[in-house]
Short mmCIF file of C-alpha atoms in Angstrom, two decimals:
data_model
loop_
_atom_site.label_atom_id
_atom_site.label_comp_id
_atom_site.label_asym_id
_atom_site.label_seq_id
_atom_site.Cartn_x
_atom_site.Cartn_y
_atom_site.Cartn_z
CA MET W 1 0.35 -0.12 0.16
CA LYS W 2 1.33 3.31 -1.35
CA VAL W 3 1.57 6.10 1.36
CA PHE W 4 1.08 9.85 0.08
CA THR W 5 1.70 12.82 2.05
CA ALA W 6 0.27 16.13 0.71
CA VAL W 7 3.18 18.99 1.69
CA SER W 8 2.67 22.39 1.67
CA LEU W 9 5.33 24.86 -0.47
CA ALA W 10 6.69 26.02 2.69
CA THR W 11 7.61 22.69 3.60
CA LEU W 12 9.21 21.88 0.47
CA VAL W 13 11.82 23.65 0.46
CA GLY W 14 15.08 22.49 -0.45
CA TYR W 15 13.00 19.64 -2.84
CA SER W 16 13.33 19.83 -6.45
CA GLN W 17 9.85 20.70 -8.10
CA ALA W 18 9.08 19.61 -11.56
CA GLY W 19 7.93 22.58 -13.82
CA CYS W 20 4.24 22.20 -15.83
CA PRO W 21 4.56 20.37 -19.02
CA ASN W 22 4.99 23.01 -21.77
CA SER W 23 4.58 25.52 -19.47
CA CYS W 24 0.77 24.93 -19.83
CA SER W 25 1.10 26.21 -23.60
CA GLY W 26 -0.01 29.70 -22.19
CA HIS W 27 -3.66 28.15 -21.85
CA GLY W 28 -3.61 27.73 -18.49
CA THR W 29 -1.73 28.27 -15.10
CA CYS W 30 0.86 26.16 -13.37
CA GLY W 31 0.55 25.42 -9.55
CA VAL W 32 0.35 22.65 -7.28
CA ASP W 33 -3.04 21.20 -6.63
CA GLU W 34 -2.67 18.11 -5.11
CA VAL W 35 0.82 17.47 -4.49
CA PHE W 36 2.31 13.91 -3.82
CA LEU W 37 5.63 13.57 -2.38
CA PHE W 38 6.93 10.44 -4.47
CA SER W 39 10.68 10.43 -3.15
CA ALA W 40 12.64 13.29 -0.96
CA SER W 41 13.32 15.03 -3.96
CA PHE W 42 10.46 15.20 -6.41
CA VAL W 43 7.05 17.23 -6.24
CA CYS W 44 4.40 17.18 -8.74
CA VAL W 45 2.45 19.91 -10.03
CA GLN W 46 -0.50 20.36 -12.80
CA CYS W 47 -1.68 22.68 -15.18
CA THR W 48 -4.92 24.35 -14.80
CA CYS W 49 -6.30 24.73 -18.45
CA TYR W 50 -7.85 28.25 -19.40
CA PRO W 51 -11.89 26.94 -20.67
CA GLY W 52 -11.93 25.41 -23.94
CA TRP W 53 -8.32 24.02 -23.76
CA GLY W 54 -6.93 20.84 -22.48
CA SER W 55 -5.00 17.84 -24.12
CA ASN W 56 -6.35 14.76 -26.14
CA GLY W 57 -10.05 15.84 -25.27
CA MET W 58 -9.83 15.99 -21.54
CA ALA W 59 -9.01 18.46 -19.13
CA GLY W 60 -5.49 19.12 -17.97
CA GLY W 61 -2.27 17.86 -19.34
CA ASP W 62 -0.32 20.97 -21.12
CA CYS W 63 -3.64 22.71 -22.42
CA SER W 64 -2.21 22.53 -25.95
CA GLU W 65 -5.29 21.67 -27.64
CA ARG W 66 -8.55 23.15 -28.09
CA PHE W 67 -12.04 21.95 -27.24
CA CYS W 68 -14.82 21.62 -29.44
CA PRO W 69 -18.31 23.26 -29.39
CA PHE W 70 -21.07 20.83 -27.36
CA GLU W 71 -24.42 19.68 -28.23
CA LEU W 72 -26.85 17.29 -27.69
CA ALA W 73 -25.67 13.78 -28.96
CA TRP W 74 -27.64 12.66 -31.97
CA VAL W 75 -26.45 9.15 -31.32
CA ASP W 76 -24.94 7.64 -27.87
CA SER W 77 -25.12 4.83 -25.53
CA PRO W 78 -27.68 4.74 -22.72
CA GLN W 79 -27.25 5.97 -19.36
CA ARG W 80 -28.28 3.82 -16.57
CA ASP W 81 -31.85 5.12 -16.27
CA GLY W 82 -31.57 4.76 -20.01
CA THR W 83 -31.63 7.90 -20.94
CA ARG W 84 -29.91 9.12 -24.12
CA HIS W 85 -28.84 12.25 -25.95
CA ARG W 86 -26.38 13.42 -23.53
CA TYR W 87 -23.85 16.34 -24.49
CA ALA W 88 -21.19 15.43 -26.94
CA GLU W 89 -18.34 16.92 -28.72
CA CYS W 90 -19.73 17.45 -32.02
CA ALA W 91 -22.54 16.21 -31.26
CA ASN W 92 -20.82 12.52 -31.88
CA LYS W 93 -21.59 13.35 -36.07
CA GLY W 94 -18.02 15.21 -36.23
CA THR W 95 -14.44 15.10 -35.26
CA CYS W 96 -12.72 17.83 -33.67
CA ASN W 97 -9.83 19.41 -35.34
CA ARG W 98 -7.78 20.21 -31.69
CA GLU W 99 -5.67 23.01 -33.50
CA THR W 100 -8.72 25.03 -34.43
CA GLY W 101 -11.35 23.98 -31.92
CA GLU W 102 -13.73 23.59 -35.03
CA CYS W 103 -16.03 20.32 -35.74
CA LYS W 104 -15.39 18.64 -39.01
CA CYS W 105 -18.79 17.38 -39.35
CA PHE W 106 -19.96 14.01 -41.29
CA ASP W 107 -22.17 13.92 -44.54
CA GLY W 108 -25.80 15.14 -43.45
CA TYR W 109 -24.62 17.02 -40.70
CA GLU W 110 -23.48 20.68 -40.57
CA GLY W 111 -23.51 23.98 -37.68
CA LYS W 112 -21.32 24.62 -35.50
CA ALA W 113 -21.46 21.20 -33.22
CA CYS W 114 -22.73 19.38 -36.28
CA ALA W 115 -26.03 20.04 -34.40
CA ARG W 116 -28.17 20.38 -37.17
CA GLN W 117 -28.91 18.34 -39.98
CA SER W 118 -28.14 19.36 -43.80
CA CYS W 119 -30.62 18.92 -46.43
CA PRO W 120 -30.04 16.40 -49.59
CA ASN W 121 -28.15 17.70 -52.49
CA HIS W 122 -29.38 21.57 -50.72
CA CYS W 123 -32.90 20.50 -51.99
CA SER W 124 -31.52 20.67 -55.72
CA GLY W 125 -32.13 24.11 -56.13
CA HIS W 126 -36.06 23.42 -55.92
CA GLY W 127 -36.95 23.77 -52.59
CA THR W 128 -35.93 24.77 -49.14
CA CYS W 129 -34.27 23.34 -46.42
CA GLU W 130 -36.57 23.39 -43.37
CA PHE W 131 -36.52 22.52 -39.86
CA MET W 132 -38.75 19.27 -38.51
CA LYS W 133 -40.83 21.97 -36.14
CA ASP W 134 -41.53 24.09 -39.33
CA LEU W 135 -42.95 21.23 -41.59
CA GLU W 136 -47.08 21.13 -41.43
CA PHE W 137 -49.70 18.40 -41.47
CA GLY W 138 -51.93 19.26 -44.60
CA VAL W 139 -51.21 21.23 -47.47
CA VAL W 140 -54.34 23.22 -46.54
CA PHE W 141 -55.74 24.83 -43.67
CA ASN W 142 -58.79 22.82 -43.40
CA GLU W 143 -57.14 19.50 -43.95
CA TYR W 144 -56.46 19.28 -40.13
CA TYR W 145 -59.25 22.02 -39.07
CA ASP W 146 -61.87 19.64 -40.83
CA GLY W 147 -64.84 20.09 -38.75
CA SER W 148 -64.74 17.21 -36.99
CA THR W 149 -65.12 18.75 -33.63
CA ASN W 150 -66.20 22.60 -32.62
CA ALA W 151 -61.61 22.44 -31.79
CA LEU W 152 -60.92 21.80 -35.50
CA SER W 153 -63.12 24.39 -37.05
CA GLY W 154 -62.72 27.86 -38.42
CA VAL W 155 -61.31 29.19 -41.63
CA GLY W 156 -57.88 30.22 -42.49
CA ALA W 157 -54.65 29.22 -44.58
CA GLY W 158 -51.33 27.04 -44.81
CA GLY W 159 -50.99 23.86 -42.89
CA LYS W 160 -50.95 23.09 -39.33
CA LYS W 161 -47.57 23.21 -37.48
CA PHE W 162 -46.99 21.47 -34.01
CA THR W 163 -43.93 23.26 -32.06
CA ASP W 164 -44.03 21.59 -29.07
CA SER W 165 -40.45 20.75 -27.98
CA HIS W 166 -41.63 17.86 -25.67
CA ILE W 167 -43.00 15.82 -28.66
CA THR W 168 -39.45 14.69 -29.90
CA TRP W 169 -35.89 16.20 -28.74
CA ASP W 170 -34.84 16.97 -32.39
CA LEU W 171 -37.55 19.70 -33.53
CA ASP W 172 -34.85 22.33 -34.27
CA ARG W 173 -32.09 19.94 -35.33
CA ALA W 174 -33.44 17.41 -37.94
CA ARG W 175 -34.51 18.94 -41.08
CA ALA W 176 -35.96 17.90 -45.03
CA CYS W 177 -36.49 19.40 -47.97
CA VAL W 178 -40.02 21.41 -48.64
CA CYS W 179 -40.29 21.10 -52.41
CA ASP W 180 -41.15 24.24 -54.88
CA PRO W 181 -44.79 23.84 -56.29
CA GLY W 182 -44.57 21.44 -59.33
CA TRP W 183 -41.34 19.37 -57.67
CA THR W 184 -40.85 16.42 -55.74
CA GLY W 185 -38.56 13.92 -53.95
CA LEU W 186 -36.36 13.37 -50.92
CA ASP W 187 -33.76 16.33 -52.38
CA CYS W 188 -36.60 17.83 -55.14
CA THR W 189 -35.02 16.76 -58.27
CA GLU W 190 -38.28 14.88 -59.74
CA ARG W 191 -40.74 16.88 -61.64
CA MET W 192 -44.48 16.22 -60.81
CA CYS W 193 -46.59 15.21 -63.65
CA PRO W 194 -50.27 16.50 -64.19
CA TYR W 195 -53.03 14.89 -62.53
CA GLY W 196 -56.08 13.62 -64.23
CA ASN W 197 -59.48 10.96 -63.78
CA ASP W 198 -58.36 7.19 -65.21
CA VAL W 199 -60.79 7.05 -68.00
CA MET W 200 -60.90 3.34 -67.66
CA ASP W 201 -62.24 3.44 -63.82
CA VAL W 202 -65.29 1.79 -63.52
CA ILE W 203 -67.87 3.52 -61.45
CA PRO W 204 -70.46 1.61 -59.52
CA GLY W 205 -73.95 2.59 -60.75
CA PHE W 206 -72.69 4.49 -63.41
CA ASP W 207 -75.58 5.68 -66.11
CA GLU W 208 -74.46 6.98 -69.06
CA ASN W 209 -78.14 7.93 -70.01
CA ALA W 210 -78.79 9.70 -67.09
CA ASN W 211 -79.19 13.64 -66.80
CA SER W 212 -78.46 13.60 -62.77
CA GLY W 213 -75.03 14.33 -62.91
CA LEU W 214 -72.31 16.26 -64.61
CA LEU W 215 -73.11 17.70 -68.49
CA ASN W 216 -72.03 14.49 -70.61
CA TYR W 217 -71.15 12.44 -67.72
CA GLY W 218 -74.36 10.20 -66.98
CA ASN W 219 -74.88 10.38 -63.48
CA GLU W 220 -71.31 11.08 -62.70
CA VAL W 221 -70.81 13.77 -59.92
CA GLY W 222 -68.35 16.49 -59.24
CA GLN W 223 -66.68 17.02 -55.99
CA THR W 224 -68.30 19.74 -53.81
CA GLN W 225 -67.08 22.08 -50.74
CA THR W 226 -69.15 23.15 -48.37
CA ILE W 227 -68.41 26.60 -46.77
CA THR W 228 -70.18 27.73 -43.88
CA LEU W 229 -69.48 31.52 -42.72
CA TYR W 230 -70.66 32.17 -39.18
CA ASP W 231 -71.13 36.32 -38.23
CA ALA W 232 -70.20 36.94 -34.59
CA ASP W 233 -73.71 38.04 -33.89
CA LEU W 234 -75.34 35.53 -36.34
CA ASP W 235 -76.23 38.21 -38.25
CA ASN W 236 -75.28 37.69 -41.98
CA SER W 237 -76.19 41.61 -43.23
CA ASN W 238 -72.89 42.46 -41.03
CA PHE W 239 -70.97 41.06 -44.17
CA ASP W 240 -72.32 43.37 -46.32
CA GLY W 241 -69.94 45.94 -48.06
CA GLN W 242 -67.17 44.03 -46.90
CA THR W 243 -64.45 41.91 -49.21
CA PHE W 244 -62.91 38.61 -49.13
CA ALA W 245 -60.98 35.92 -51.36
CA MET W 246 -60.72 32.42 -51.91
CA GLN W 247 -57.49 30.38 -52.01
CA PHE W 248 -57.00 27.27 -54.61
CA THR W 249 -54.17 24.91 -53.99
CA SER W 250 -53.14 22.92 -57.03
CA LYS W 251 -52.02 18.91 -56.92
CA HIS W 252 -48.67 20.36 -57.63
CA ASN W 253 -49.16 22.40 -54.75
CA GLU W 254 -49.32 25.37 -56.53
CA THR W 255 -51.22 28.47 -54.42
CA PHE W 256 -53.53 30.85 -56.53
CA ALA W 257 -55.59 33.69 -54.44
CA THR W 258 -58.58 35.31 -56.11
CA GLN W 259 -59.18 38.81 -57.12
CA PRO W 260 -60.76 40.17 -54.30
CA ILE W 261 -64.86 39.05 -53.86
CA ALA W 262 -67.34 41.90 -53.08
CA TRP W 263 -69.94 40.23 -50.55
CA ASN W 264 -73.41 41.11 -51.99
CA ALA W 265 -76.56 40.53 -49.95
CA ASP W 266 -78.74 38.91 -53.22
CA GLU W 267 -77.38 35.27 -53.00
CA ASP W 268 -77.24 34.57 -56.62
CA ILE W 269 -75.09 37.82 -57.31
CA LEU W 270 -72.56 36.42 -54.63
CA ALA W 271 -72.38 32.87 -56.11
CA THR W 272 -71.63 34.44 -59.67
CA SER W 273 -68.65 36.69 -58.05
CA ILE W 274 -67.47 33.59 -56.41
CA ALA W 275 -67.96 31.89 -59.48
CA THR W 276 -66.38 34.06 -61.85
CA ALA W 277 -63.29 34.60 -59.24
CA LEU W 278 -62.23 30.87 -59.31
CA LYS W 279 -62.38 30.71 -63.04
CA LYS W 280 -60.61 33.57 -63.47
CA LEU W 281 -57.33 31.94 -61.95
CA PRO W 282 -54.44 31.61 -63.79
CA ASN W 283 -53.78 28.66 -66.14
CA LYS W 284 -57.09 27.21 -65.90
CA VAL W 285 -56.38 25.60 -62.72
CA ILE W 286 -60.22 25.96 -62.54
CA ASN W 287 -61.51 26.00 -65.81
CA ASP W 288 -65.27 25.48 -64.49
CA VAL W 289 -67.34 25.47 -61.25
CA ASP W 290 -70.74 26.08 -60.27
CA VAL W 291 -71.54 28.26 -57.00
CA ASP W 292 -74.42 28.34 -54.88
CA VAL W 293 -75.20 30.33 -51.65
CA ASP W 294 -77.76 30.31 -49.16
CA ALA W 295 -77.68 33.03 -46.82
CA SER W 296 -81.74 32.96 -45.81
CA THR W 297 -80.86 32.22 -42.17
CA GLY W 298 -78.21 33.79 -39.70
CA ALA W 299 -78.17 31.31 -37.30
CA ALA W 300 -77.46 28.43 -40.18
CA GLY W 301 -74.77 30.73 -41.28
CA VAL W 302 -73.89 31.64 -45.00
CA ILE W 303 -73.46 28.10 -46.62
CA ILE W 304 -71.51 28.45 -49.78
CA GLU W 305 -71.46 25.32 -52.23
CA VAL W 306 -68.63 25.09 -54.28
CA THR W 307 -69.16 22.24 -56.77
CA PHE W 308 -65.62 21.21 -59.73
CA THR W 309 -67.45 20.35 -62.64
CA GLY W 310 -64.58 21.38 -65.07
CA THR W 311 -62.21 18.76 -66.60
CA SER W 312 -59.26 20.53 -64.66
CA VAL W 313 -60.26 19.50 -61.25
CA GLN W 314 -61.91 16.36 -62.05
CA GLY W 315 -61.42 13.64 -58.52
CA LYS W 316 -60.15 14.79 -55.29
CA GLN W 317 -58.85 18.33 -54.75
CA HIS W 318 -57.48 20.27 -51.97
CA LYS W 319 -59.76 22.35 -49.91
CA LEU W 320 -60.65 25.87 -50.90
CA GLU W 321 -59.11 28.27 -48.29
CA VAL W 322 -61.35 31.39 -47.26
CA LEU W 323 -59.07 34.45 -46.75
CA VAL W 324 -61.04 36.37 -44.11
CA GLU W 325 -58.25 38.54 -42.66
CA PRO W 326 -57.51 42.48 -43.68
CA CYS W 327 -55.01 42.84 -46.12
CA ALA W 328 -54.37 46.37 -46.93
CA GLU W 329 -52.11 48.88 -48.66
CA GLY W 330 -49.22 46.98 -50.19
CA CYS W 331 -50.78 43.41 -49.62
CA THR W 332 -52.58 41.63 -52.59
CA PRO W 333 -55.14 40.50 -52.84
CA SER W 334 -56.59 43.94 -51.37
CA ILE W 335 -59.51 42.93 -49.30
CA THR W 336 -60.86 44.37 -46.00
CA GLY W 337 -61.86 40.90 -44.88
CA LEU W 338 -64.62 39.43 -43.09
CA THR W 339 -63.89 41.37 -40.05
CA ASN W 340 -67.23 39.91 -37.90
CA ILE W 341 -66.44 36.63 -38.48
CA ARG W 342 -67.02 34.25 -35.59
CA THR W 343 -63.56 33.26 -34.30
CA PHE W 344 -64.91 31.13 -30.99
CA SER W 345 -68.07 29.52 -30.03
CA ALA W 346 -69.12 26.75 -27.94
CA THR W 347 -71.39 25.39 -30.43
CA THR W 348 -70.56 26.84 -33.97
CA LEU W 349 -67.80 27.70 -35.91
CA SER W 350 -67.05 28.69 -39.69
CA THR W 351 -65.58 25.61 -41.45
CA VAL W 352 -64.61 23.76 -44.80
CA GLU W 353 -65.78 20.57 -45.75
CA ILE W 354 -66.07 18.05 -48.56
CA THR W 355 -69.63 17.22 -48.93
CA THR W 356 -69.47 15.25 -51.95
CA PRO W 357 -66.37 13.26 -52.51
CA GLY W 358 -67.69 12.92 -56.22
CA SER W 359 -67.21 9.98 -58.91
CA HIS W 360 -63.69 10.91 -60.35
CA GLN W 361 -60.62 10.11 -59.59
CA SER W 362 -57.35 12.00 -59.76
CA HIS W 363 -54.11 10.69 -60.80
CA GLU W 364 -50.77 11.39 -62.16
CA CYS W 365 -51.23 10.64 -65.42
CA GLY W 366 -54.67 9.49 -64.59
CA ARG W 367 -52.93 6.21 -63.60
CA ARG W 368 -52.47 5.30 -67.39
CA GLY W 369 -49.18 6.49 -68.20
CA THR W 370 -45.84 6.85 -66.55
CA CYS W 371 -44.36 10.28 -65.21
CA ASP W 372 -40.89 11.14 -66.87
CA ARG W 373 -39.79 13.02 -63.85
CA ILE W 374 -37.25 15.03 -65.87
CA THR W 375 -39.21 16.80 -68.13
CA GLY W 376 -42.53 16.56 -66.02
CA ILE W 377 -44.45 14.89 -69.09
CA CYS W 378 -46.62 12.01 -68.92
CA LYS W 379 -45.26 8.91 -70.92
CA CYS W 380 -48.72 7.26 -71.93
CA TYR W 381 -49.45 3.68 -72.52
CA GLU W 382 -50.54 2.20 -75.96
CA GLY W 383 -54.03 3.56 -77.20
CA PHE W 384 -53.99 6.36 -74.36
CA THR W 385 -53.00 9.95 -75.30
CA GLY W 386 -53.37 13.52 -73.76
CA ASP W 387 -51.53 15.30 -71.42
CA THR W 388 -53.24 13.38 -68.36
CA CYS W 389 -53.65 10.11 -70.68
CA GLY W 390 -57.47 10.92 -70.30
CA VAL W 391 -57.88 10.24 -73.77
CA LEU W 392 -58.72 6.56 -75.12
CA SER W 393 -57.31 6.65 -78.63
CA ALA W 394 -57.56 2.92 -79.64
CA LEU W 395 -58.89 -0.30 -77.78
CA ALA W 396 -55.89 -1.54 -75.97
#
């Protein structure tokens, strides 16, 4: 058993003392921290390094090497209680340059301590690299706020973000590409192709001779979306003289806002104004639509039924978004907004719902061709043609 005796500096007169290694490299102080007497003529002293300095990734030594930034580890072994993600140098996703104190991150990671993911191919110039906390559920507002409960009602624009950090530890570290309209893929390198109806789809109960559905489509029906708007006082006349707009998002995730729509107490005039505004959207994204308005009862709100009857909007479409917030000078579209719309109620709130799914389908290349991801043009199967392969050119 070795016996070590701590000795004060005052009693060490006459003994030799080893100096600190490399004089602590100029990055620490040299002193007697714990002195151990190994022989009658030798006393140990050590460096106390300045913050950020050490040796071999540890405190002490000759203080000649830098530490690199620490962050929560992307992956590490569990502690005894099973917890993970302790702080680690370069977040365990890079190596430390001891001369500069900078992390050299592995592929796919970046930042001061390799604390965030990089996006593949920088999203190829066709998208933005977003943190997971900024990714949205749904493309439009009423995909999440679907009217199934009062808490899930209301009108607005944009998908739903979940920013509660307790949901997952890496909300503000993990990232993914959000592609520009018309582009898709993990790195946004692939073009999207046009969507259309499958002309060979068998519709149950189809009667080509019926006149109850869409023109020239027998008893087939288009998708109907029902928009219900409630005035805060359940008095529909409060909407008079105000302006609002609607927003349509295509299957390519292109967003189009209508021109301002002036509210009119005459239901037919209001319906015509809405239909005209939707059909005026660029690129004929809605080439035909029917609109019906019922504002007869204030307690029931204003009921606006929008039925997509055009060939460009066959099948399932994203829900329309109603823009009701004021959009003043320098804002587009310039609208007063529906300033008295009900925003809180224990029973009724405005919402947008799909009340008739429609008979048609909506598939890329109409499910009768393959999409050329380089050009964004459909390569139709034999016997089919058209932008969406929706024209039967011959019996296959």
